[in-house]
Amino acid sequence: MERKKSILKIKSEAYAVRIINLHKYLRTDKHETIMSKQIYRSGTSIGANIAESTNAQSGFDFINKLSIALKEANETEYWLKNLYQGEYINKAGFESMMNDNEELTKMLVSSIKTMKQKLGIDDTTR
């Protein structure tokens, strides 16, 4: 029996495909290897960690996996900005990728907050 996929998982998988295609474009058309590898790793890692959270051993493990995905989304944003400022990607491509990344980031923050509330974790004590 197949489990129903969460919207977060669906969107992160679609984003990973966009990252893979961006990586191919950067390697083939722009002959860029360093940043293309970096964004490939961080951008696809978002979805990988979300997928891992599906089988988390506990609520704390779930938070940990999604927190790693959030860090990877932040790193991906960094590489997107560098690729745009370095003129490897155009404004339309940059804005589109950033919008998807920001949407995933908001969803991750919301999911982490929700689980922390369920577990009674107070973020204000840090």
Short mmCIF file of N, CA and C in Angstrom, two decimals:
data_model
loop_
_atom_site.label_atom_id
_atom_site.label_comp_id
_atom_site.label_asym_id
_atom_site.label_seq_id
_atom_site.Cartn_x
_atom_site.Cartn_y
_atom_site.Cartn_z
N MET A 1 0.84 -1.18 0.00
CA MET A 1 0.00 0.00 0.00
C MET A 1 0.88 1.24 0.00
N GLU A 2 0.63 2.15 -0.93
CA GLU A 2 1.44 3.35 -1.07
C GLU A 2 0.95 4.44 -0.12
N ARG A 3 1.93 5.07 0.55
CA ARG A 3 1.61 6.20 1.43
C ARG A 3 1.34 7.46 0.63
N LYS A 4 0.46 8.29 1.15
CA LYS A 4 0.18 9.57 0.53
C LYS A 4 1.39 10.49 0.77
N LYS A 5 1.89 11.10 -0.30
CA LYS A 5 3.03 12.00 -0.18
C LYS A 5 2.60 13.35 0.37
N SER A 6 3.42 13.90 1.22
CA SER A 6 3.15 15.24 1.74
C SER A 6 3.48 16.28 0.66
N ILE A 7 2.85 17.42 0.76
CA ILE A 7 3.11 18.49 -0.20
C ILE A 7 4.57 18.93 -0.12
N LEU A 8 5.15 18.89 1.08
CA LEU A 8 6.56 19.24 1.25
C LEU A 8 7.45 18.28 0.47
N LYS A 9 7.15 17.01 0.55
CA LYS A 9 7.94 16.01 -0.17
C LYS A 9 7.79 16.18 -1.69
N ILE A 10 6.56 16.41 -2.14
CA ILE A 10 6.30 16.60 -3.57
C ILE A 10 7.06 17.82 -4.10
N LYS A 11 6.97 18.92 -3.38
CA LYS A 11 7.63 20.15 -3.82
C LYS A 11 9.15 20.03 -3.76
N SER A 12 9.67 19.34 -2.77
CA SER A 12 11.13 19.19 -2.67
C SER A 12 11.66 18.28 -3.78
N GLU A 13 10.88 17.29 -4.18
CA GLU A 13 11.29 16.42 -5.28
C GLU A 13 11.29 17.19 -6.60
N ALA A 14 10.28 18.02 -6.80
CA ALA A 14 10.22 18.84 -8.01
C ALA A 14 11.38 19.85 -8.03
N TYR A 15 11.70 20.38 -6.87
CA TYR A 15 12.81 21.33 -6.77
C TYR A 15 14.14 20.64 -7.07
N ALA A 16 14.29 19.43 -6.61
CA ALA A 16 15.51 18.66 -6.88
C ALA A 16 15.70 18.46 -8.38
N VAL A 17 14.61 18.20 -9.09
CA VAL A 17 14.70 18.05 -10.55
C VAL A 17 15.15 19.36 -11.19
N ARG A 18 14.63 20.48 -10.71
CA ARG A 18 15.05 21.79 -11.22
C ARG A 18 16.54 22.03 -10.95
N ILE A 19 16.99 21.62 -9.77
CA ILE A 19 18.41 21.77 -9.41
C ILE A 19 19.27 20.90 -10.33
N ILE A 20 18.84 19.69 -10.59
CA ILE A 20 19.58 18.78 -11.47
C ILE A 20 19.68 19.39 -12.87
N ASN A 21 18.59 19.95 -13.35
CA ASN A 21 18.60 20.59 -14.67
C ASN A 21 19.48 21.84 -14.69
N LEU A 22 19.48 22.59 -13.61
CA LEU A 22 20.37 23.75 -13.49
C LEU A 22 21.82 23.29 -13.52
N HIS A 23 22.12 22.23 -12.81
CA HIS A 23 23.47 21.67 -12.78
C HIS A 23 23.93 21.28 -14.19
N LYS A 24 23.05 20.59 -14.92
CA LYS A 24 23.38 20.20 -16.30
C LYS A 24 23.65 21.43 -17.16
N TYR A 25 22.80 22.43 -17.05
CA TYR A 25 22.96 23.68 -17.81
C TYR A 25 24.29 24.36 -17.47
N LEU A 26 24.60 24.46 -16.20
CA LEU A 26 25.84 25.12 -15.80
C LEU A 26 27.06 24.38 -16.31
N ARG A 27 27.02 23.06 -16.25
CA ARG A 27 28.15 22.25 -16.72
C ARG A 27 28.29 22.30 -18.23
N THR A 28 27.19 22.14 -18.94
CA THR A 28 27.22 22.03 -20.39
C THR A 28 27.34 23.37 -21.09
N ASP A 29 26.48 24.30 -20.74
CA ASP A 29 26.43 25.58 -21.46
C ASP A 29 27.40 26.63 -20.92
N LYS A 30 27.58 26.63 -19.61
CA LYS A 30 28.43 27.66 -18.99
C LYS A 30 29.82 27.14 -18.61
N HIS A 31 30.03 25.86 -18.72
CA HIS A 31 31.31 25.21 -18.38
C HIS A 31 31.76 25.57 -16.96
N GLU A 32 30.80 25.62 -16.07
CA GLU A 32 31.06 25.95 -14.67
C GLU A 32 30.99 24.66 -13.87
N THR A 33 32.05 24.36 -13.10
CA THR A 33 32.07 23.08 -12.40
C THR A 33 31.98 23.19 -10.88
N ILE A 34 32.60 24.18 -10.29
CA ILE A 34 32.67 24.26 -8.83
C ILE A 34 31.31 24.60 -8.21
N MET A 35 30.76 25.74 -8.61
CA MET A 35 29.47 26.15 -8.02
C MET A 35 28.34 25.20 -8.44
N SER A 36 28.45 24.64 -9.64
CA SER A 36 27.40 23.72 -10.09
C SER A 36 27.37 22.47 -9.19
N LYS A 37 28.54 22.01 -8.77
CA LYS A 37 28.58 20.87 -7.84
C LYS A 37 28.01 21.24 -6.48
N GLN A 38 28.35 22.44 -6.02
CA GLN A 38 27.89 22.89 -4.71
C GLN A 38 26.36 23.00 -4.67
N ILE A 39 25.79 23.64 -5.68
CA ILE A 39 24.33 23.81 -5.67
C ILE A 39 23.63 22.48 -5.91
N TYR A 40 24.26 21.60 -6.67
CA TYR A 40 23.71 20.27 -6.88
C TYR A 40 23.61 19.52 -5.55
N ARG A 41 24.68 19.58 -4.78
CA ARG A 41 24.71 18.88 -3.48
C ARG A 41 23.70 19.45 -2.50
N SER A 42 23.73 20.77 -2.33
CA SER A 42 22.82 21.38 -1.34
C SER A 42 21.37 21.33 -1.80
N GLY A 43 21.13 21.59 -3.08
CA GLY A 43 19.76 21.62 -3.59
C GLY A 43 19.06 20.28 -3.58
N THR A 44 19.79 19.22 -3.87
CA THR A 44 19.17 17.89 -3.85
C THR A 44 19.11 17.32 -2.43
N SER A 45 19.97 17.81 -1.57
CA SER A 45 19.98 17.35 -0.18
C SER A 45 18.73 17.79 0.58
N ILE A 46 18.12 18.88 0.14
CA ILE A 46 16.88 19.34 0.79
C ILE A 46 15.85 18.21 0.75
N GLY A 47 15.58 17.72 -0.44
CA GLY A 47 14.59 16.66 -0.60
C GLY A 47 15.01 15.35 0.04
N ALA A 48 16.30 15.06 0.00
CA ALA A 48 16.79 13.82 0.61
C ALA A 48 16.52 13.80 2.11
N ASN A 49 16.75 14.93 2.76
CA ASN A 49 16.51 15.00 4.20
C ASN A 49 15.02 15.01 4.52
N ILE A 50 14.23 15.61 3.67
CA ILE A 50 12.78 15.56 3.87
C ILE A 50 12.30 14.12 3.72
N ALA A 51 12.84 13.41 2.73
CA ALA A 51 12.48 11.99 2.55
C ALA A 51 12.87 11.18 3.78
N GLU A 52 14.05 11.46 4.32
CA GLU A 52 14.49 10.73 5.52
C GLU A 52 13.58 11.01 6.71
N SER A 53 13.05 12.22 6.79
CA SER A 53 12.19 12.59 7.93
C SER A 53 10.90 11.75 7.95
N THR A 54 10.53 11.23 6.80
CA THR A 54 9.32 10.42 6.70
C THR A 54 9.39 9.20 7.62
N ASN A 55 10.58 8.67 7.78
CA ASN A 55 10.76 7.49 8.63
C ASN A 55 11.57 7.82 9.88
N ALA A 56 11.39 9.03 10.37
CA ALA A 56 12.12 9.44 11.57
C ALA A 56 11.77 8.53 12.75
N GLN A 57 12.75 8.31 13.61
CA GLN A 57 12.57 7.41 14.74
C GLN A 57 11.81 8.07 15.90
N SER A 58 11.78 9.39 15.88
CA SER A 58 11.09 10.13 16.93
C SER A 58 10.79 11.53 16.43
N GLY A 59 10.05 12.27 17.23
CA GLY A 59 9.78 13.66 16.90
C GLY A 59 11.05 14.48 16.84
N PHE A 60 11.99 14.16 17.73
CA PHE A 60 13.27 14.87 17.74
C PHE A 60 14.09 14.56 16.49
N ASP A 61 14.05 13.32 16.06
CA ASP A 61 14.73 12.92 14.83
C ASP A 61 14.10 13.63 13.62
N PHE A 62 12.77 13.73 13.62
CA PHE A 62 12.04 14.43 12.57
C PHE A 62 12.51 15.89 12.50
N ILE A 63 12.57 16.54 13.64
CA ILE A 63 13.03 17.94 13.69
C ILE A 63 14.46 18.04 13.18
N ASN A 64 15.30 17.10 13.57
CA ASN A 64 16.69 17.12 13.14
C ASN A 64 16.81 17.01 11.63
N LYS A 65 16.07 16.08 11.02
CA LYS A 65 16.13 15.90 9.57
C LYS A 65 15.65 17.15 8.84
N LEU A 66 14.54 17.72 9.31
CA LEU A 66 14.02 18.92 8.66
C LEU A 66 14.92 20.13 8.91
N SER A 67 15.60 20.16 10.04
CA SER A 67 16.55 21.25 10.32
C SER A 67 17.74 21.17 9.38
N ILE A 68 18.18 19.98 9.07
CA ILE A 68 19.27 19.80 8.09
C ILE A 68 18.78 20.25 6.72
N ALA A 69 17.56 19.88 6.35
CA ALA A 69 17.00 20.32 5.07
C ALA A 69 16.93 21.84 5.00
N LEU A 70 16.58 22.47 6.11
CA LEU A 70 16.51 23.93 6.17
C LEU A 70 17.90 24.55 5.97
N LYS A 71 18.90 23.97 6.59
CA LYS A 71 20.28 24.45 6.41
C LYS A 71 20.71 24.32 4.94
N GLU A 72 20.33 23.22 4.33
CA GLU A 72 20.66 23.00 2.92
C GLU A 72 19.94 24.01 2.02
N ALA A 73 18.71 24.36 2.37
CA ALA A 73 17.97 25.37 1.62
C ALA A 73 18.67 26.73 1.73
N ASN A 74 19.17 27.03 2.92
CA ASN A 74 19.91 28.29 3.11
C ASN A 74 21.19 28.30 2.28
N GLU A 75 21.88 27.17 2.24
CA GLU A 75 23.10 27.08 1.43
C GLU A 75 22.76 27.21 -0.06
N THR A 76 21.68 26.59 -0.47
CA THR A 76 21.26 26.67 -1.87
C THR A 76 20.97 28.12 -2.26
N GLU A 77 20.33 28.85 -1.36
CA GLU A 77 20.07 30.27 -1.60
C GLU A 77 21.38 31.02 -1.81
N TYR A 78 22.38 30.72 -1.01
CA TYR A 78 23.70 31.34 -1.14
C TYR A 78 24.28 31.10 -2.54
N TRP A 79 24.22 29.85 -3.01
CA TRP A 79 24.78 29.52 -4.32
C TRP A 79 23.98 30.15 -5.45
N LEU A 80 22.66 30.20 -5.30
CA LEU A 80 21.84 30.86 -6.31
C LEU A 80 22.22 32.33 -6.45
N LYS A 81 22.41 33.00 -5.33
CA LYS A 81 22.80 34.42 -5.36
C LYS A 81 24.15 34.59 -6.04
N ASN A 82 25.09 33.71 -5.74
CA ASN A 82 26.41 33.79 -6.37
C ASN A 82 26.34 33.53 -7.87
N LEU A 83 25.54 32.55 -8.26
CA LEU A 83 25.39 32.25 -9.68
C LEU A 83 24.76 33.41 -10.43
N TYR A 84 23.80 34.07 -9.81
CA TYR A 84 23.16 35.22 -10.44
C TYR A 84 24.12 36.40 -10.51
N GLN A 85 24.77 36.71 -9.40
CA GLN A 85 25.70 37.84 -9.38
C GLN A 85 26.90 37.61 -10.28
N GLY A 86 27.27 36.36 -10.46
CA GLY A 86 28.37 36.03 -11.36
C GLY A 86 27.93 35.89 -12.81
N GLU A 87 26.66 36.17 -13.05
CA GLU A 87 26.06 36.16 -14.39
C GLU A 87 26.07 34.78 -15.05
N TYR A 88 25.94 33.74 -14.22
CA TYR A 88 25.80 32.38 -14.75
C TYR A 88 24.33 32.05 -15.03
N ILE A 89 23.43 32.71 -14.29
CA ILE A 89 22.00 32.53 -14.53
C ILE A 89 21.36 33.91 -14.69
N ASN A 90 20.28 33.96 -15.46
CA ASN A 90 19.61 35.24 -15.70
C ASN A 90 18.64 35.57 -14.56
N LYS A 91 18.11 36.77 -14.59
CA LYS A 91 17.23 37.25 -13.52
C LYS A 91 15.97 36.40 -13.40
N ALA A 92 15.36 36.05 -14.52
CA ALA A 92 14.13 35.25 -14.48
C ALA A 92 14.38 33.88 -13.85
N GLY A 93 15.46 33.23 -14.24
CA GLY A 93 15.81 31.94 -13.67
C GLY A 93 16.12 32.03 -12.19
N PHE A 94 16.87 33.07 -11.84
CA PHE A 94 17.23 33.30 -10.44
C PHE A 94 15.97 33.49 -9.59
N GLU A 95 15.09 34.38 -10.04
CA GLU A 95 13.89 34.68 -9.26
C GLU A 95 12.98 33.46 -9.12
N SER A 96 12.87 32.69 -10.18
CA SER A 96 12.04 31.49 -10.15
C SER A 96 12.59 30.46 -9.16
N MET A 97 13.89 30.23 -9.23
CA MET A 97 14.53 29.27 -8.31
C MET A 97 14.45 29.78 -6.87
N MET A 98 14.65 31.07 -6.68
CA MET A 98 14.58 31.65 -5.34
C MET A 98 13.16 31.53 -4.77
N ASN A 99 12.15 31.76 -5.60
CA ASN A 99 10.77 31.63 -5.12
C ASN A 99 10.49 30.22 -4.64
N ASP A 100 10.93 29.23 -5.40
CA ASP A 100 10.73 27.84 -4.99
C ASP A 100 11.50 27.54 -3.70
N ASN A 101 12.71 28.05 -3.61
CA ASN A 101 13.54 27.83 -2.42
C ASN A 101 12.90 28.48 -1.19
N GLU A 102 12.39 29.69 -1.36
CA GLU A 102 11.74 30.39 -0.25
C GLU A 102 10.47 29.67 0.19
N GLU A 103 9.74 29.13 -0.76
CA GLU A 103 8.53 28.37 -0.42
C GLU A 103 8.89 27.14 0.41
N LEU A 104 9.90 26.42 -0.02
CA LEU A 104 10.35 25.25 0.74
C LEU A 104 10.83 25.66 2.13
N THR A 105 11.56 26.76 2.21
CA THR A 105 12.07 27.24 3.49
C THR A 105 10.92 27.54 4.45
N LYS A 106 9.91 28.23 3.96
CA LYS A 106 8.74 28.55 4.81
C LYS A 106 8.03 27.29 5.28
N MET A 107 7.90 26.33 4.38
CA MET A 107 7.23 25.08 4.74
C MET A 107 8.04 24.30 5.78
N LEU A 108 9.36 24.31 5.63
CA LEU A 108 10.23 23.63 6.58
C LEU A 108 10.14 24.29 7.96
N VAL A 109 10.21 25.61 7.99
CA VAL A 109 10.12 26.34 9.26
C VAL A 109 8.79 26.03 9.94
N SER A 110 7.72 26.04 9.18
CA SER A 110 6.39 25.76 9.72
C SER A 110 6.31 24.33 10.28
N SER A 111 6.84 23.37 9.53
CA SER A 111 6.79 21.97 9.98
C SER A 111 7.62 21.76 11.24
N ILE A 112 8.77 22.40 11.29
CA ILE A 112 9.63 22.30 12.49
C ILE A 112 8.94 22.91 13.69
N LYS A 113 8.35 24.09 13.50
CA LYS A 113 7.62 24.77 14.59
C LYS A 113 6.48 23.91 15.11
N THR A 114 5.72 23.33 14.19
CA THR A 114 4.58 22.50 14.57
C THR A 114 5.02 21.31 15.41
N MET A 115 6.09 20.64 14.97
CA MET A 115 6.55 19.48 15.73
C MET A 115 7.11 19.90 17.08
N LYS A 116 7.81 21.02 17.13
CA LYS A 116 8.32 21.51 18.41
C LYS A 116 7.18 21.80 19.38
N GLN A 117 6.09 22.37 18.87
CA GLN A 117 4.93 22.64 19.72
C GLN A 117 4.33 21.34 20.23
N LYS A 118 4.24 20.34 19.34
CA LYS A 118 3.69 19.03 19.74
C LYS A 118 4.54 18.39 20.83
N LEU A 119 5.85 18.61 20.75
CA LEU A 119 6.77 18.02 21.73
C LEU A 119 6.98 18.90 22.95
N GLY A 120 6.39 20.09 22.93
CA GLY A 120 6.54 21.00 24.07
C GLY A 120 7.90 21.63 24.17
N ILE A 121 8.57 21.81 23.03
CA ILE A 121 9.89 22.42 23.00
C ILE A 121 9.72 23.93 22.87
N ASP A 122 10.33 24.65 23.81
CA ASP A 122 10.24 26.12 23.82
C ASP A 122 11.49 26.69 23.16
N ASP A 123 11.32 27.32 22.00
CA ASP A 123 12.44 27.91 21.27
C ASP A 123 12.99 29.17 21.90
N THR A 124 12.26 29.79 22.79
CA THR A 124 12.69 31.07 23.36
C THR A 124 13.76 30.92 24.42
N THR A 125 14.09 29.67 24.79
CA THR A 125 15.07 29.46 25.87
C THR A 125 16.50 29.38 25.37
N ARG A 126 16.71 29.57 24.10
CA ARG A 126 18.06 29.49 23.55
C ARG A 126 18.88 30.66 23.91
#
